[in-house]
PDB file of N, CA and C in Angstrom:
ATOM      1  N   MET A  10     186.151 165.182 136.071  1.00 72.00           N
ATOM      2  CA  MET A  10     185.075 163.978 136.210  1.00 72.00           C
ATOM      3  C   MET A  10     184.543 163.915 137.725  1.00 72.00           C
ATOM      4  N   ASN A  11     183.604 164.090 138.491  1.00 81.00           N
ATOM      5  CA  ASN A  11     182.928 164.365 140.273  1.00 81.00           C
ATOM      6  C   ASN A  11     182.887 162.869 140.216  1.00 81.00           C
ATOM      7  N   ILE A  12     182.867 162.965 141.768  1.00 85.00           N
ATOM      8  CA  ILE A  12     182.746 161.676 142.451  1.00 85.00           C
ATOM      9  C   ILE A  12     181.444 160.733 141.979  1.00 85.00           C
ATOM     10  N   GLU A  13     180.369 161.438 141.797  1.00 84.00           N
ATOM     11  CA  GLU A  13     179.336 160.655 141.318  1.00 84.00           C
ATOM     12  C   GLU A  13     179.664 159.406 140.227  1.00 84.00           C
ATOM     13  N   GLN A  14     180.204 160.249 139.155  1.00 85.00           N
ATOM     14  CA  GLN A  14     180.659 159.534 138.093  1.00 85.00           C
ATOM     15  C   GLN A  14     181.736 158.487 138.243  1.00 85.00           C
ATOM     16  N   LYS A  15     182.466 158.701 139.276  1.00 87.00           N
ATOM     17  CA  LYS A  15     183.479 157.810 139.394  1.00 87.00           C
ATOM     18  C   LYS A  15     182.967 156.619 140.251  1.00 87.00           C
ATOM     19  N   PHE A  16     181.814 156.610 140.980  1.00 86.00           N
ATOM     20  CA  PHE A  16     180.976 155.525 141.569  1.00 86.00           C
ATOM     21  C   PHE A  16     180.146 154.738 140.496  1.00 86.00           C
ATOM     22  N   LEU A  17     179.751 155.729 139.747  1.00 86.00           N
ATOM     23  CA  LEU A  17     178.921 154.925 138.312  1.00 86.00           C
ATOM     24  C   LEU A  17     180.065 154.251 137.989  1.00 86.00           C
ATOM     25  N   LEU A  18     181.257 154.918 137.107  1.00 88.00           N
ATOM     26  CA  LEU A  18     181.957 153.769 136.494  1.00 88.00           C
ATOM     27  C   LEU A  18     182.527 152.225 137.294  1.00 88.00           C
ATOM     28  N   LYS A  19     182.596 152.715 138.504  1.00 90.00           N
ATOM     29  CA  LYS A  19     183.323 151.814 139.598  1.00 90.00           C
ATOM     30  C   LYS A  19     182.287 150.601 139.326  1.00 90.00           C
ATOM     31  N   ALA A  20     180.844 151.072 139.717  1.00 89.00           N
ATOM     32  CA  ALA A  20     179.676 150.062 139.785  1.00 89.00           C
ATOM     33  C   ALA A  20     179.567 149.458 138.549  1.00 89.00           C
ATOM     34  N   LYS A  21     180.027 149.798 137.130  1.00 89.00           N
ATOM     35  CA  LYS A  21     179.540 149.460 136.088  1.00 89.00           C
ATOM     36  C   LYS A  21     180.923 148.447 135.866  1.00 89.00           C
ATOM     37  N   GLU A  22     182.198 148.568 136.392  1.00 91.00           N
ATOM     38  CA  GLU A  22     183.331 147.690 136.206  1.00 91.00           C
ATOM     39  C   GLU A  22     183.265 146.341 137.134  1.00 91.00           C
ATOM     40  N   ASP A  23     182.193 146.478 138.399  1.00 92.00           N
ATOM     41  CA  ASP A  23     181.720 145.805 139.453  1.00 92.00           C
ATOM     42  C   ASP A  23     180.748 144.915 139.150  1.00 92.00           C
ATOM     43  N   ARG A  24     180.169 145.461 137.532  1.00 93.00           N
ATOM     44  CA  ARG A  24     178.876 144.628 137.428  1.00 93.00           C
ATOM     45  C   ARG A  24     177.533 144.867 138.685  1.00 93.00           C
ATOM     46  N   ASN A  25     177.743 146.214 139.513  1.00 93.00           N
ATOM     47  CA  ASN A  25     176.493 146.527 140.470  1.00 93.00           C
ATOM     48  C   ASN A  25     175.478 147.183 140.074  1.00 93.00           C
ATOM     49  N   LEU A  26     174.416 146.752 140.233  1.00 93.00           N
ATOM     50  CA  LEU A  26     173.164 147.329 139.974  1.00 93.00           C
ATOM     51  C   LEU A  26     173.238 148.569 140.865  1.00 93.00           C
ATOM     52  N   VAL A  27     172.659 149.519 140.214  1.00 93.00           N
ATOM     53  CA  VAL A  27     172.310 150.942 140.680  1.00 93.00           C
ATOM     54  C   VAL A  27     170.768 151.486 141.142  1.00 93.00           C
ATOM     55  N   CYS A  28     170.531 152.421 141.908  1.00 94.00           N
ATOM     56  CA  CYS A  28     169.171 153.168 141.705  1.00 94.00           C
ATOM     57  C   CYS A  28     169.615 154.497 141.535  1.00 94.00           C
ATOM     58  N   PHE A  29     168.571 155.230 141.142  1.00 93.00           N
ATOM     59  CA  PHE A  29     168.484 156.712 141.082  1.00 93.00           C
ATOM     60  C   PHE A  29     167.211 157.072 140.508  1.00 93.00           C
ATOM     61  N   THR A  30     167.067 158.620 140.876  1.00 95.00           N
ATOM     62  CA  THR A  30     165.956 159.126 140.036  1.00 95.00           C
ATOM     63  C   THR A  30     166.365 160.267 139.044  1.00 95.00           C
ATOM     64  N   TYR A  31     165.576 160.317 138.109  1.00 92.00           N
ATOM     65  CA  TYR A  31     166.128 160.936 136.679  1.00 92.00           C
ATOM     66  C   TYR A  31     164.551 161.947 136.426  1.00 92.00           C
ATOM     67  N   GLU A  32     164.522 162.954 136.443  1.00 92.00           N
ATOM     68  CA  GLU A  32     163.403 164.180 135.953  1.00 92.00           C
ATOM     69  C   GLU A  32     162.221 163.720 136.762  1.00 92.00           C
ATOM     70  N   ASN A  33     162.325 163.582 138.075  1.00 90.00           N
ATOM     71  CA  ASN A  33     161.355 162.936 139.088  1.00 90.00           C
ATOM     72  C   ASN A  33     161.071 161.923 138.918  1.00 90.00           C
ATOM     73  N   LYS A  34     161.481 160.986 138.321  1.00 93.00           N
ATOM     74  CA  LYS A  34     160.948 159.223 138.357  1.00 93.00           C
ATOM     75  C   LYS A  34     162.312 158.409 138.699  1.00 93.00           C
ATOM     76  N   SER A  35     161.826 157.610 139.912  1.00 95.00           N
ATOM     77  CA  SER A  35     162.554 156.647 140.304  1.00 95.00           C
ATOM     78  C   SER A  35     163.026 155.631 139.348  1.00 95.00           C
ATOM     79  N   PHE A  36     164.238 155.211 139.369  1.00 93.00           N
ATOM     80  CA  PHE A  36     164.697 153.852 138.723  1.00 93.00           C
ATOM     81  C   PHE A  36     165.255 153.173 139.628  1.00 93.00           C
ATOM     82  N   LYS A  37     164.978 151.836 139.453  1.00 93.00           N
ATOM     83  CA  LYS A  37     165.763 150.456 140.511  1.00 93.00           C
ATOM     84  C   LYS A  37     166.272 149.585 139.969  1.00 93.00           C
ATOM     85  N   ASP A  38     167.233 149.155 140.399  1.00 92.00           N
ATOM     86  CA  ASP A  38     167.751 147.720 139.807  1.00 92.00           C
ATOM     87  C   ASP A  38     168.541 147.980 138.233  1.00 92.00           C
ATOM     88  N   VAL A  39     168.939 148.905 138.243  1.00 92.00           N
ATOM     89  CA  VAL A  39     169.648 149.058 136.738  1.00 92.00           C
ATOM     90  C   VAL A  39     170.708 149.051 136.417  1.00 92.00           C
ATOM     91  N   LYS A  40     170.838 148.147 135.509  1.00 92.00           N
ATOM     92  CA  LYS A  40     172.346 148.076 135.072  1.00 92.00           C
ATOM     93  C   LYS A  40     172.988 149.098 134.182  1.00 92.00           C
ATOM     94  N   ILE A  41     173.921 149.135 134.466  1.00 91.00           N
ATOM     95  CA  ILE A  41     174.910 150.115 133.462  1.00 91.00           C
ATOM     96  C   ILE A  41     175.563 149.529 132.742  1.00 91.00           C
ATOM     97  N   LEU A  42     175.333 149.961 131.567  1.00 92.00           N
ATOM     98  CA  LEU A  42     175.933 149.211 130.441  1.00 92.00           C
ATOM     99  C   LEU A  42     177.091 149.958 129.451  1.00 92.00           C
ATOM    100  N   LYS A  43     177.211 150.986 129.185  1.00 90.00           N
ATOM    101  CA  LYS A  43     178.242 151.918 128.937  1.00 90.00           C
ATOM    102  C   LYS A  43     178.398 153.429 129.313  1.00 90.00           C
ATOM    103  N   PHE A  44     179.601 153.779 129.440  1.00 87.00           N
ATOM    104  CA  PHE A  44     179.002 155.315 129.719  1.00 87.00           C
ATOM    105  C   PHE A  44     180.037 156.346 128.448  1.00 87.00           C
ATOM    106  N   GLU A  45     179.498 157.625 128.123  1.00 86.00           N
ATOM    107  CA  GLU A  45     179.956 158.248 127.081  1.00 86.00           C
ATOM    108  C   GLU A  45     180.045 159.433 127.391  1.00 86.00           C
ATOM    109  N   GLU A  46     181.053 160.538 127.649  1.00 84.00           N
ATOM    110  CA  GLU A  46     180.628 161.929 127.866  1.00 84.00           C
ATOM    111  C   GLU A  46     179.409 162.522 128.577  1.00 84.00           C
ATOM    112  N   GLY A  47     179.363 161.884 130.000  1.00 84.00           N
ATOM    113  CA  GLY A  47     178.062 162.622 130.326  1.00 84.00           C
ATOM    114  C   GLY A  47     176.703 162.038 130.255  1.00 84.00           C
ATOM    115  N   ILE A  48     176.747 160.601 129.447  1.00 91.00           N
ATOM    116  CA  ILE A  48     175.636 160.097 129.102  1.00 91.00           C
ATOM    117  C   ILE A  48     176.001 158.523 129.489  1.00 91.00           C
ATOM    118  N   PHE A  49     174.793 158.149 130.009  1.00 87.00           N
ATOM    119  CA  PHE A  49     174.639 156.681 130.703  1.00 87.00           C
ATOM    120  C   PHE A  49     174.295 156.011 129.961  1.00 87.00           C
ATOM    121  N   HIS A  50     174.562 154.731 129.490  1.00 93.00           N
ATOM    122  CA  HIS A  50     173.334 153.467 128.614  1.00 93.00           C
ATOM    123  C   HIS A  50     173.068 152.601 129.827  1.00 93.00           C
ATOM    124  N   THR A  51     171.967 152.497 129.795  1.00 92.00           N
ATOM    125  CA  THR A  51     171.293 151.398 130.961  1.00 92.00           C
ATOM    126  C   THR A  51     170.337 150.413 130.226  1.00 92.00           C
ATOM    127  N   ASP A  52     170.282 149.461 130.841  1.00 91.00           N
ATOM    128  CA  ASP A  52     169.369 148.432 130.387  1.00 91.00           C
ATOM    129  C   ASP A  52     167.809 149.193 130.478  1.00 91.00           C
ATOM    130  N   CYS A  53     167.383 150.184 130.925  1.00 89.00           N
ATOM    131  CA  CYS A  53     166.329 151.073 131.081  1.00 89.00           C
ATOM    132  C   CYS A  53     166.148 152.229 130.484  1.00 89.00           C
ATOM    133  N   GLY A  54     167.276 152.561 129.598  1.00 92.00           N
ATOM    134  CA  GLY A  54     167.516 153.610 128.737  1.00 92.00           C
ATOM    135  C   GLY A  54     168.873 154.380 128.750  1.00 92.00           C
ATOM    136  N   ILE A  55     168.401 155.462 127.683  1.00 94.00           N
ATOM    137  CA  ILE A  55     169.728 156.650 127.913  1.00 94.00           C
ATOM    138  C   ILE A  55     169.478 158.003 128.843  1.00 94.00           C
ATOM    139  N   PHE A  56     170.423 158.042 129.601  1.00 92.00           N
ATOM    140  CA  PHE A  56     170.190 159.169 130.645  1.00 92.00           C
ATOM    141  C   PHE A  56     171.299 160.237 130.338  1.00 92.00           C
ATOM    142  N   GLN A  57     171.099 161.256 130.674  1.00 92.00           N
ATOM    143  CA  GLN A  57     172.114 162.527 130.817  1.00 92.00           C
ATOM    144  C   GLN A  57     172.553 162.488 132.257  1.00 92.00           C
ATOM    145  N   PHE A  58     173.842 162.398 132.720  1.00 88.00           N
ATOM    146  CA  PHE A  58     174.192 162.512 134.178  1.00 88.00           C
ATOM    147  C   PHE A  58     173.768 163.539 134.655  1.00 88.00           C
ATOM    148  N   GLU A  59     173.675 164.860 134.172  1.00 89.00           N
ATOM    149  CA  GLU A  59     173.329 166.235 135.039  1.00 89.00           C
ATOM    150  C   GLU A  59     171.983 166.084 135.475  1.00 89.00           C
ATOM    151  N   LYS A  60     170.962 165.330 134.956  1.00 91.00           N
ATOM    152  CA  LYS A  60     169.398 165.024 135.529  1.00 91.00           C
ATOM    153  C   LYS A  60     169.739 163.998 136.576  1.00 91.00           C
ATOM    154  N   ILE A  61     170.381 163.291 136.779  1.00 89.00           N
ATOM    155  CA  ILE A  61     170.500 161.783 137.569  1.00 89.00           C
ATOM    156  C   ILE A  61     170.494 162.596 139.088  1.00 89.00           C
ATOM    157  N   LYS A  62     170.079 162.199 139.675  1.00 90.00           N
ATOM    158  CA  LYS A  62     169.923 162.706 141.302  1.00 90.00           C
ATOM    159  C   LYS A  62     169.611 161.321 141.975  1.00 90.00           C
ATOM    160  N   LYS A  63     170.351 161.432 143.474  1.00 91.00           N
ATOM    161  CA  LYS A  63     169.913 160.372 144.580  1.00 91.00           C
ATOM    162  C   LYS A  63     170.574 158.915 144.178  1.00 91.00           C
ATOM    163  N   ILE A  64     171.748 158.953 143.364  1.00 91.00           N
ATOM    164  CA  ILE A  64     172.435 157.907 142.943  1.00 91.00           C
ATOM    165  C   ILE A  64     172.929 156.853 143.858  1.00 91.00           C
ATOM    166  N   VAL A  65     172.523 155.486 144.245  1.00 92.00           N
ATOM    167  CA  VAL A  65     172.697 154.330 144.882  1.00 92.00           C
ATOM    168  C   VAL A  65     173.271 153.282 144.523  1.00 92.00           C
ATOM    169  N   VAL A  66     174.629 152.833 144.976  1.00 91.00           N
ATOM    170  CA  VAL A  66     175.139 151.785 144.249  1.00 91.00           C
ATOM    171  C   VAL A  66     174.549 150.465 145.090  1.00 91.00           C
ATOM    172  N   LEU A  67     173.923 149.658 144.679  1.00 91.00           N
ATOM    173  CA  LEU A  67     173.498 148.250 145.555  1.00 91.00           C
ATOM    174  C   LEU A  67     174.732 147.139 145.530  1.00 91.00           C
ATOM    175  N   LYS A  68     174.709 146.478 146.554  1.00 89.00           N
ATOM    176  CA  LYS A  68     175.448 145.297 146.475  1.00 89.00           C
ATOM    177  C   LYS A  68     175.131 144.197 145.498  1.00 89.00           C
ATOM    178  N   ASN A  69     174.065 144.104 145.094  1.00 83.00           N
ATOM    179  CA  ASN A  69     173.415 143.438 144.024  1.00 83.00           C
ATOM    180  C   ASN A  69     174.059 143.647 142.671  1.00 83.00           C
ATOM    181  N   LYS A  70     174.520 142.213 141.976  1.00 83.00           N
ATOM    182  CA  LYS A  70     175.458 142.155 140.845  1.00 83.00           C
ATOM    183  C   LYS A  70     174.363 141.449 139.794  1.00 83.00           C
ATOM    184  N   PHE A  71     174.615 141.427 138.614  1.00 80.00           N
ATOM    185  CA  PHE A  71     174.345 141.139 137.472  1.00 80.00           C
ATOM    186  C   PHE A  71     174.780 140.576 136.544  1.00 80.00           C
TER     187      PHE A  71
END
């Protein structure tokens, strides 16, 4: 598990919103619902971790 995955898991535990870019599309204020072996389930859809770029953990909570 790399550092980005650890930050996303911590954001999930703390219920923080995240922003990221996935296949040249920007997603803002996303809630992480579940994490399984490189796949993140969010309120906006299901994403493969390898394709996620520019991850930002926000201070806002849900």
